[in-house]
CSV table of C-alpha atoms in Angstrom, one decimal:
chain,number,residue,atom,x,y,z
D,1,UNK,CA,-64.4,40.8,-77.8
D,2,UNK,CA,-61.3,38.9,-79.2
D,3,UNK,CA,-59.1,37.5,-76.6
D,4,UNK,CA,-55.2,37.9,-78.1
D,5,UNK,CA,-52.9,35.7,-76.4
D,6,UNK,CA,-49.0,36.5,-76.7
D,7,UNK,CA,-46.0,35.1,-75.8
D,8,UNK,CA,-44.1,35.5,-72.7
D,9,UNK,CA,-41.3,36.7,-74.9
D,10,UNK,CA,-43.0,39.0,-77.2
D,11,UNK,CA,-44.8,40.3,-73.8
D,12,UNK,CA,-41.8,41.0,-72.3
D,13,UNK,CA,-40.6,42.6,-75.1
D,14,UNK,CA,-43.5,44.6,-76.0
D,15,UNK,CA,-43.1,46.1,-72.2
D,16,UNK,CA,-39.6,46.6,-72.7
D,17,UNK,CA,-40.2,48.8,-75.6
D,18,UNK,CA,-42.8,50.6,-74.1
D,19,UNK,CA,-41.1,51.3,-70.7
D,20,UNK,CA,-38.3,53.2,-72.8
D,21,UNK,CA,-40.8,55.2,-74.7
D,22,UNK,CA,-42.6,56.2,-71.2
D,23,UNK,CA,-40.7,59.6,-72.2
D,24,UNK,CA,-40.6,59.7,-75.7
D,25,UNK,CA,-37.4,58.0,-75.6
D,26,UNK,CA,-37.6,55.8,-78.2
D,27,UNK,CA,-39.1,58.5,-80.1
D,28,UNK,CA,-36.1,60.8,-79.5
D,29,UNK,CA,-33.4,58.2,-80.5
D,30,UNK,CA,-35.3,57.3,-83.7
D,31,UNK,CA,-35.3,61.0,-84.3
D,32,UNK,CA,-31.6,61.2,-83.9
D,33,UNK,CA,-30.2,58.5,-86.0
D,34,UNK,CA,-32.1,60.1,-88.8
D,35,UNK,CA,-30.1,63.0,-88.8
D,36,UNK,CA,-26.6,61.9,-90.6
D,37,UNK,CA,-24.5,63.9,-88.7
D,38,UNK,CA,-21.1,61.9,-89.7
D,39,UNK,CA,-18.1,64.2,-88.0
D,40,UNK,CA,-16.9,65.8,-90.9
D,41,UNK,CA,-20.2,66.8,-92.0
D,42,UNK,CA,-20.1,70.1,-89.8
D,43,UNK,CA,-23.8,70.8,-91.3
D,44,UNK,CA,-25.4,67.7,-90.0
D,45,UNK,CA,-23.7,68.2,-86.7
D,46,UNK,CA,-24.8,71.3,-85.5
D,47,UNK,CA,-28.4,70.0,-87.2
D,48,UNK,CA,-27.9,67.0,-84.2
D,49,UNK,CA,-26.6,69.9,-82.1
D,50,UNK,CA,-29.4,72.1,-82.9
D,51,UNK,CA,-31.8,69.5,-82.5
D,52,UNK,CA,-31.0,68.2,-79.3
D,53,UNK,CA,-30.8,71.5,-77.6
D,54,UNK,CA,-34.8,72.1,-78.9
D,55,UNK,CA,-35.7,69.0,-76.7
D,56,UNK,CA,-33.9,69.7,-73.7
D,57,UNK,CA,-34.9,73.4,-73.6
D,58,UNK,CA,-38.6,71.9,-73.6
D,59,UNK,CA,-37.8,70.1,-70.7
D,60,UNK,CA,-36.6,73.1,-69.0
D,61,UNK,CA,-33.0,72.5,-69.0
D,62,UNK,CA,-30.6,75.1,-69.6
D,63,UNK,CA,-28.5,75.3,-72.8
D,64,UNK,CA,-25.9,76.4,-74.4
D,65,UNK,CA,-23.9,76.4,-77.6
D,66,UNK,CA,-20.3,77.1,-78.3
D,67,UNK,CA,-19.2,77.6,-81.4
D,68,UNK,CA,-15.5,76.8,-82.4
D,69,UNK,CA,-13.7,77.8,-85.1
D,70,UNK,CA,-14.7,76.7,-88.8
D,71,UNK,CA,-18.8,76.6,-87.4
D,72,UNK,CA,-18.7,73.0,-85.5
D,73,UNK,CA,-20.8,73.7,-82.5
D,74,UNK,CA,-21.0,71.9,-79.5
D,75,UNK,CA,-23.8,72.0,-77.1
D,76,UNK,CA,-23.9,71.9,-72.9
D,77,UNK,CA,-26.9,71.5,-70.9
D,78,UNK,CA,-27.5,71.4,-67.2
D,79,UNK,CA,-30.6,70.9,-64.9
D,80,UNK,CA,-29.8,73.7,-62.3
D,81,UNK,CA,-28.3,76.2,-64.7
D,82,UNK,CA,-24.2,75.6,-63.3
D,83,UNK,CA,-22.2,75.5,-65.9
D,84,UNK,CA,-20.2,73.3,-63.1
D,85,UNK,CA,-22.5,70.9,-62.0
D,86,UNK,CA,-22.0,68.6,-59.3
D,87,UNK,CA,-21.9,65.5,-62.0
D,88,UNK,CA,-20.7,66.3,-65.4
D,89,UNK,CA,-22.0,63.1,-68.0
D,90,UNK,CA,-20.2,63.0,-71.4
D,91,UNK,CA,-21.7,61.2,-74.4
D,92,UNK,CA,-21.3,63.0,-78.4
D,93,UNK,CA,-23.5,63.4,-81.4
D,94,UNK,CA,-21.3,62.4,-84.2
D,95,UNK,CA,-21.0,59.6,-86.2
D,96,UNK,CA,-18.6,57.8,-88.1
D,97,UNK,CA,-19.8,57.4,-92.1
D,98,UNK,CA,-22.2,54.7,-92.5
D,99,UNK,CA,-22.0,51.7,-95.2
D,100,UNK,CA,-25.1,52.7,-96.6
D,101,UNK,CA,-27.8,55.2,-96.2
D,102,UNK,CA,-30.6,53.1,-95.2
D,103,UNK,CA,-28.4,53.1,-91.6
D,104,UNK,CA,-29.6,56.4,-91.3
D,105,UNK,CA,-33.3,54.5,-91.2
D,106,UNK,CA,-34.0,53.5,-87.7
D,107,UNK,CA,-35.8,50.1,-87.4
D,108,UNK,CA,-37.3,48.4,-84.5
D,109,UNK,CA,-37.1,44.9,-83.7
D,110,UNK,CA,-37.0,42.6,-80.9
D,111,UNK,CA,-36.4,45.2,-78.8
D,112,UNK,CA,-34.0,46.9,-80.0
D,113,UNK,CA,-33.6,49.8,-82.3
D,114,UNK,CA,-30.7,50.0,-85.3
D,115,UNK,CA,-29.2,52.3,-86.9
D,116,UNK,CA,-26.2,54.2,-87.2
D,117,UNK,CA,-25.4,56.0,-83.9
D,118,UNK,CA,-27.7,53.3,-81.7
D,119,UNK,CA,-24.6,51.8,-80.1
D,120,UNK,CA,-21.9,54.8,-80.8
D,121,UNK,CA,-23.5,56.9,-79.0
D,122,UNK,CA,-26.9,58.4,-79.6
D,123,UNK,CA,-28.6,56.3,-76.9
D,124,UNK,CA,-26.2,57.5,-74.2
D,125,UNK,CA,-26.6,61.2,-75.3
D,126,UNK,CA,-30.8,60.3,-74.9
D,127,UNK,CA,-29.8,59.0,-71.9
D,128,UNK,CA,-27.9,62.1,-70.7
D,129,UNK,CA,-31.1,63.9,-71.5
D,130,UNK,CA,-33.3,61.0,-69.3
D,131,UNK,CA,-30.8,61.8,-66.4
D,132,UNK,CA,-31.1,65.8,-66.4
D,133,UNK,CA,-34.7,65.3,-66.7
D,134,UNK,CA,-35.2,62.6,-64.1
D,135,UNK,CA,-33.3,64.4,-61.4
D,136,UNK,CA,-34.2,67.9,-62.0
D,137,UNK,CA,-34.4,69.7,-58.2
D,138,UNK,CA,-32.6,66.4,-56.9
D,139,UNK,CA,-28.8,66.3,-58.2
D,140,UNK,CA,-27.1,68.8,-60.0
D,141,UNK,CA,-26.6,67.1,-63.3
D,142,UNK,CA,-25.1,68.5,-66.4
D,143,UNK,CA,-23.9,67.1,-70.0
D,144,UNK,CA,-21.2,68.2,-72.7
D,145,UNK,CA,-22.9,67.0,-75.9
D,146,UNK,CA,-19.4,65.9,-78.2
D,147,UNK,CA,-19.3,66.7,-81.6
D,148,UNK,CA,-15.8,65.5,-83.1
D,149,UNK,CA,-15.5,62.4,-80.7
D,150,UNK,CA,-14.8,60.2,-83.8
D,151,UNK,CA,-12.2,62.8,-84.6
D,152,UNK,CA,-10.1,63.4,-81.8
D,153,UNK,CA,-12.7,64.9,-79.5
D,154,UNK,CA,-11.6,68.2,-79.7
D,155,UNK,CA,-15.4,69.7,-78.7
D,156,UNK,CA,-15.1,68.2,-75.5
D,157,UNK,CA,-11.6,70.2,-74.7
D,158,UNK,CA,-13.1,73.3,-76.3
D,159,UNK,CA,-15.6,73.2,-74.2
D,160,UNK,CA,-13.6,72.7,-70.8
D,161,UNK,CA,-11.1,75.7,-72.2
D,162,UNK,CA,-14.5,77.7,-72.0
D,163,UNK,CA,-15.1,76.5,-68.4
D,164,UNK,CA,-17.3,74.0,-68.2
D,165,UNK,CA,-16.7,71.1,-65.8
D,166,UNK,CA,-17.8,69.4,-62.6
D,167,UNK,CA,-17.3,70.1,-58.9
D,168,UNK,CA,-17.8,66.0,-57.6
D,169,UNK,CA,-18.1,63.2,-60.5
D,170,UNK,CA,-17.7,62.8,-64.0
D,171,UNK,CA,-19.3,60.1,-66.2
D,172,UNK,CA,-18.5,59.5,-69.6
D,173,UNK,CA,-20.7,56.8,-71.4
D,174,UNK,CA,-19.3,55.8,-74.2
D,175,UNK,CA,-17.7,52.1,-73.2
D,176,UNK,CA,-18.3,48.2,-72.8
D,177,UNK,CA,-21.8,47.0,-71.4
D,178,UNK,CA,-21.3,45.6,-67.7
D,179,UNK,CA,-17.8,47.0,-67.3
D,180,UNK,CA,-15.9,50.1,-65.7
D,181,UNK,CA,-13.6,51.0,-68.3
D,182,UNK,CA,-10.6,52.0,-65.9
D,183,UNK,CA,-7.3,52.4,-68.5
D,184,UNK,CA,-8.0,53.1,-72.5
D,185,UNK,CA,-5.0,53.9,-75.1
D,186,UNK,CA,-4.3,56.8,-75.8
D,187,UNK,CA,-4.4,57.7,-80.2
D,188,UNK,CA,-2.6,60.1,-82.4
D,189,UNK,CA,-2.6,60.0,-86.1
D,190,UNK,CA,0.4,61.6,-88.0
D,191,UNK,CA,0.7,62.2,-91.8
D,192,UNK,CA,4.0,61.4,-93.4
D,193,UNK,CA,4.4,63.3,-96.5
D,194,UNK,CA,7.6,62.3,-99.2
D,195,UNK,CA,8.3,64.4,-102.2
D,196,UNK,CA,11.3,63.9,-105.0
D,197,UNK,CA,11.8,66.1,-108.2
D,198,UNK,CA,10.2,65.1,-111.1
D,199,UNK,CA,12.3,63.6,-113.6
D,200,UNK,CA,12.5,62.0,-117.3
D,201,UNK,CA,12.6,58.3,-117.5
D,202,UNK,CA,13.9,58.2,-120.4
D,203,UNK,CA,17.0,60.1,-119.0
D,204,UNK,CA,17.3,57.8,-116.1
D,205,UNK,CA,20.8,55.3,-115.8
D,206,UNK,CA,18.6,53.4,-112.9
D,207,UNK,CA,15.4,52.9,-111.1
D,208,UNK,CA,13.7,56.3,-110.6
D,209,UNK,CA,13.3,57.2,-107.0
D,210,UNK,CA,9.7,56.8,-106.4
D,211,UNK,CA,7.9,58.5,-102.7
D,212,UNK,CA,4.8,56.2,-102.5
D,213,UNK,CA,6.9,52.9,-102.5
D,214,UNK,CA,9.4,54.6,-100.5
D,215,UNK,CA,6.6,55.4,-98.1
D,216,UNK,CA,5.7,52.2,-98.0
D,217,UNK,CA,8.5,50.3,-97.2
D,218,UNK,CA,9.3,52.6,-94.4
D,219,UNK,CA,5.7,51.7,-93.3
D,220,UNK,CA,6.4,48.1,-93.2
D,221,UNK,CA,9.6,48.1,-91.7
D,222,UNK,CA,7.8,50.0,-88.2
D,223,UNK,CA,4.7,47.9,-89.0
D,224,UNK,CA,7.5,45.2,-87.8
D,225,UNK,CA,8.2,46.4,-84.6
D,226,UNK,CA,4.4,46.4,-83.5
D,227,UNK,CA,2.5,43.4,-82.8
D,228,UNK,CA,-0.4,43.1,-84.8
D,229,UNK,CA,-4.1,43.5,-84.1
D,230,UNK,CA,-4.6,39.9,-82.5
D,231,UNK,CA,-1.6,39.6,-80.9
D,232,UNK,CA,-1.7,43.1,-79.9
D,233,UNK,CA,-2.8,42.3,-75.9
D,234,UNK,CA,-2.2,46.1,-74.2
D,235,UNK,CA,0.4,47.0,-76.1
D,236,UNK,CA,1.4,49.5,-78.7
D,237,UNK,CA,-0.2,49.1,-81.7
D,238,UNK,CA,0.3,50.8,-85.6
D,239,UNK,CA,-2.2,50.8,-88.4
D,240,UNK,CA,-2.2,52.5,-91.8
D,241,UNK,CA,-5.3,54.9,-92.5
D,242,UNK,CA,-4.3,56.1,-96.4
D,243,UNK,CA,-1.9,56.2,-98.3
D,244,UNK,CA,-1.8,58.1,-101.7
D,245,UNK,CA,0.3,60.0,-104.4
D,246,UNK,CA,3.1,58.6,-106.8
D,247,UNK,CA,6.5,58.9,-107.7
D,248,UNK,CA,7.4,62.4,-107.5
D,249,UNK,CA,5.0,62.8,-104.1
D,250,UNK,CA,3.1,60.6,-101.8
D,251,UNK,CA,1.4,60.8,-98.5
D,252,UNK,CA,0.9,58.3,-96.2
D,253,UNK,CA,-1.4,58.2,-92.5
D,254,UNK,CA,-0.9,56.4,-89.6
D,255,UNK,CA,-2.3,55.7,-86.6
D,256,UNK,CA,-0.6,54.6,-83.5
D,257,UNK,CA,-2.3,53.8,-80.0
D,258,UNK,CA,-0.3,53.5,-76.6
D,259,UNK,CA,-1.2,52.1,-73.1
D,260,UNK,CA,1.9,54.6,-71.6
D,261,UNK,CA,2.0,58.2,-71.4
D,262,UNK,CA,5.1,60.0,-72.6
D,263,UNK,CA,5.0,57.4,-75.1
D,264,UNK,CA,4.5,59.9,-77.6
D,265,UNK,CA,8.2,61.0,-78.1
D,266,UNK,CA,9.4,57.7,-78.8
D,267,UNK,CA,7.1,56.7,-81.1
D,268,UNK,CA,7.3,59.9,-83.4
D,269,UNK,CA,11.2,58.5,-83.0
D,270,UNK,CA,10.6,55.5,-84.9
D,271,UNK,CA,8.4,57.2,-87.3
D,272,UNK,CA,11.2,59.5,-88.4
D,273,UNK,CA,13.9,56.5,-88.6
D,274,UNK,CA,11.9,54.0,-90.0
D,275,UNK,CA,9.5,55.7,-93.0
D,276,UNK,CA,11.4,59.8,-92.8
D,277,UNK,CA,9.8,62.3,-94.6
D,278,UNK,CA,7.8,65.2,-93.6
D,279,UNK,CA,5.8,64.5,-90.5
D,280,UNK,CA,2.2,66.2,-89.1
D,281,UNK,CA,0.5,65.2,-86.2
D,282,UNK,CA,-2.8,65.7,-87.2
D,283,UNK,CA,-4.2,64.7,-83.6
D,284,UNK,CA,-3.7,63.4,-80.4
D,285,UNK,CA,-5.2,61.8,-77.2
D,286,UNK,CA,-2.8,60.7,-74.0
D,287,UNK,CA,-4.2,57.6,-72.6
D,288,UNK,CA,-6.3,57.2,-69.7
D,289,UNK,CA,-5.4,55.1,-66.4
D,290,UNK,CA,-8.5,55.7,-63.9
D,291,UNK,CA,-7.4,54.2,-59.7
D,292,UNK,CA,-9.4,51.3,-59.6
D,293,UNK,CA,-9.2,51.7,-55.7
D,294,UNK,CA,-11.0,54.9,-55.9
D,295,UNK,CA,-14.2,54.5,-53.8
D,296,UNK,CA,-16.0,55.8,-55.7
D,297,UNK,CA,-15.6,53.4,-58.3
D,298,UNK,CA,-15.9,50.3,-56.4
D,299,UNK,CA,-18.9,51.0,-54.5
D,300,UNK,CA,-20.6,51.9,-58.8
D,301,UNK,CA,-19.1,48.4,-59.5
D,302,UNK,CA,-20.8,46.8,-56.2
D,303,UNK,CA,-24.2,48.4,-57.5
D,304,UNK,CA,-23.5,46.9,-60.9
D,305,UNK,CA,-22.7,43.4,-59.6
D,306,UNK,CA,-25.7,43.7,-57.2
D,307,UNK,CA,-28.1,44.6,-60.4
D,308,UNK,CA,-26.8,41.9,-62.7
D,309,UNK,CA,-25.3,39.2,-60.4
D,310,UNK,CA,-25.0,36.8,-63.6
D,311,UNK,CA,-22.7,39.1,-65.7
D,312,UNK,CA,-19.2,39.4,-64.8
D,313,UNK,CA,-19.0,42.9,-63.8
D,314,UNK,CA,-15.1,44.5,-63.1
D,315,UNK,CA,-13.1,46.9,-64.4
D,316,UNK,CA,-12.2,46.9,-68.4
D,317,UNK,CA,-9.1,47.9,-69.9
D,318,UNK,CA,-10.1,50.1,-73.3
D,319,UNK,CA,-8.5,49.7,-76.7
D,320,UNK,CA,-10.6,52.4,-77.8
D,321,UNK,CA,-10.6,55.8,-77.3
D,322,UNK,CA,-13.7,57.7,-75.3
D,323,UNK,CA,-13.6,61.4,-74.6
D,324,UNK,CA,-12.2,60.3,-71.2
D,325,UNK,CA,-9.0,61.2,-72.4
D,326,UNK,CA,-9.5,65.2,-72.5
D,327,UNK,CA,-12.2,65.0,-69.3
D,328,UNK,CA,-9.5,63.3,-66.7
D,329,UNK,CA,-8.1,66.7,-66.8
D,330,UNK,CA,-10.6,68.0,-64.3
D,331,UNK,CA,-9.4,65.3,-61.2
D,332,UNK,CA,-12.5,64.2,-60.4
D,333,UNK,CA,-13.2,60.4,-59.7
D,334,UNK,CA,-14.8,59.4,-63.1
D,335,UNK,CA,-16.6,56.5,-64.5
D,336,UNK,CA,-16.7,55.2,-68.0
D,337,UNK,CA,-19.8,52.7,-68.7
D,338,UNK,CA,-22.1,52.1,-71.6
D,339,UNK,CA,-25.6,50.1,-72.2
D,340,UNK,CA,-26.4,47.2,-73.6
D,341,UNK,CA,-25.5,48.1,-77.0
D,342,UNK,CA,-23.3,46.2,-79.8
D,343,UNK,CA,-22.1,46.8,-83.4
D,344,UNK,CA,-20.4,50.3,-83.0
D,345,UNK,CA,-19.3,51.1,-86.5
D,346,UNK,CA,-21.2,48.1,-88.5
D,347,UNK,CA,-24.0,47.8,-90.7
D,348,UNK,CA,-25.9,46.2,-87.7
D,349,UNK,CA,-25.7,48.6,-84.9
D,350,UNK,CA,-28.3,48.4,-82.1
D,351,UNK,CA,-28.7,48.8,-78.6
D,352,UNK,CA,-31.0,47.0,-76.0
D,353,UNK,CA,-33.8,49.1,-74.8
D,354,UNK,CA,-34.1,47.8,-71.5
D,355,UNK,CA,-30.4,48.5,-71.1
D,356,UNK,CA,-31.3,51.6,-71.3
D,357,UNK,CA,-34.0,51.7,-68.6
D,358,UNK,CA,-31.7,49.8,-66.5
D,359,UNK,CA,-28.8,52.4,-66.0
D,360,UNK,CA,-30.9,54.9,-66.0
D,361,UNK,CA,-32.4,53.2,-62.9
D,362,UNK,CA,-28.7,52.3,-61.6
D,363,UNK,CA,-27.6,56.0,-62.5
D,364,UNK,CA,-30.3,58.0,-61.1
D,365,UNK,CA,-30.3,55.5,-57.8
D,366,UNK,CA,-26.2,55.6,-57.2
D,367,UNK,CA,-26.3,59.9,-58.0
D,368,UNK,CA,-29.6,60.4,-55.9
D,369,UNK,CA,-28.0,58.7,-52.7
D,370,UNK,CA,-24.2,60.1,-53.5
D,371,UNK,CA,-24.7,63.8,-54.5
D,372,UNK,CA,-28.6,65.2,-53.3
D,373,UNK,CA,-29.2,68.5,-52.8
């Protein structure tokens, strides 16, 4: 017989890996980053939709799909069959486009898994499943399964204008690792569209009038009154998404984020003065500004300082968006949390495995002892 000795660290490692896979975890993930379900590919969604709600239905939970209008579908599950379970989780399927295909290739190594979706936010949507599963005939657990998060999230609203909710807790995981995300900005995007009758140069006495440099000049001059990225802090922020066209018509996207409701008046404001034109909102999501003296929240930050006394566990303020912004409409105490999970959006995205072991301990523990049967 030949004796294989391995490090502590590729032990531990090798354990880590295969406690996540006790339940085909890993398995699952992998399985999910392979399909490319990028937001605007409605196709690839509902393939991730479709997919997802053949697992969970194996594991007894039950399912449903919505369908909204121009075919995206968007999935729900519960483990007691409520369409208003005790605790509602939130985590989505889609994915922002990936640098190259090969993202869609999960690898393993050093325990961890990349991939595109493995931070942002397949793993949270296997661990939704994990959850159901786990406390099946303990808490009533359900899960809205986003499929335009990356786009505005409006799945998640469709889905609580069909009626689907929570009666006690909601828990969207979608955020920082070791944090409660308590405040995130709230993000609208508006198209600015400039048009001028096409005329002869030839004929011209002057300088043509020209919409894409008109477009933007008016860009910079309310880029001006916005701080920029690394200055930005928690305050309102612009960014340009596209701009295209030329003389005789142009269009031009922004984005703007805001820590302040009602914000949204004045800032459509300075968009008119500052760059004119015709202006779409093409989406928006109001900000989100949790009470960090909720009890509920404290005692789930006690439990997370308790778990991992050497990280500096407290409540996070959000740049970002998360579909927090269109589930705070129900007024339940809510948390927003995420695993052990880094590179959302990069060519190196990849999330911890026993992150993932760990909150679904810290999870199950906190919901078994709040909300049992």
């Amino acid at each position: 017989m030949r004796i294989v000795r391995l490090s502590f660290r590729v032990a531990l490692l090798l354990a880590a890996t295969a406690s996540a896979a006790k339940a085909g975890d890993v398995e699952f993930l992998e399985d999910l980053i392979r399909i490319p379900s990028v937001s605007a590919d409605i196709v690839n969604v509902n393939h991730a939709v479709r997919f997802i709600r053949d697992r969970l239905s194996s594991d007894g939970m039950m399912c449903r799909i919505e369908t909204m209008d121009g075919g995206r579908e968007v999935l729900f599950a519960s483990n007691d069959g409520s369409v208003t379970p005790d605790v509602l989780l939130s985590a989505h399927l889609d994915v922002v486009a990936a640098q190259d295909p090969s993202q869609f290739v999960p690898r393993r190594e050093n325990g961890r898994i990349y991939g595109r979706g493995a931070s942002d936010c397949k793993e949270h949507c296997v661990l939704a499943a994990r959850l159901m599963r786990e406390l099946k005939g303990k808490v009533s657990v359900g899960c809205i399964f986003g499929s335009d998060e990356e786009q505005g999230g409006s799945s998640t609203a469709f889905m609580l204008d069909r009626g689907y909710g929570a009666k006690k807790l909601v828990i969207v995981m979608d955020s920082e690792q070791y944090a409660i995300t308590t405040r995130q900005k709230g993000l609208a995007h508006y198209r600015v569209t400039k048009t001028h009758p096409s005329r002869h140069g030839g004929m011209a006495k002057g300088p043509l009038p020209n919409a894409a440099v008109e477009l933007m000049k008016g860009y910079q001059e309310l880029a001006a009154m916005f701080p920029t990225c690394e200055d930005g802090g928690w305050r309102d922020l612009v960014s340009l998404v596209n701009i295209s066209g030329g003389a005789s018509k142009a269009e031009l996207t922004i984005s703007l984020r805001t820590a302040d409701f009602g914000s949204w008046d004045r800032l459509e404001g300075l968009i008119r003065e500052k760059i004119g034109g015709e202006m779409t909102c093409l989406r928006k999501g109001d900000p989100v500004r949790l009470d960090e003296k909720d009890p509920v929240l404290r005692e789930f930050r006690e439990r997370m300082r308790a778990k991992w006394p050497d990280r500096n566990v407290d409540f996070y303020h959000l740049n970002s968006t998360t579909d927090a912004r269109h589930l705070q409409r129900l007024g339940l105490p809510m948390l927003i949390i995420g695993v052990d999970a880094r590179g959302a959006h990069s060519p190196d995205e990849y999330v911890i495995l026993t992150s993932m072991d760990e909150y679904a301990d810290l999870i199950g523990s906190f919901l078994k002892e709040k909300y049992a049967k």
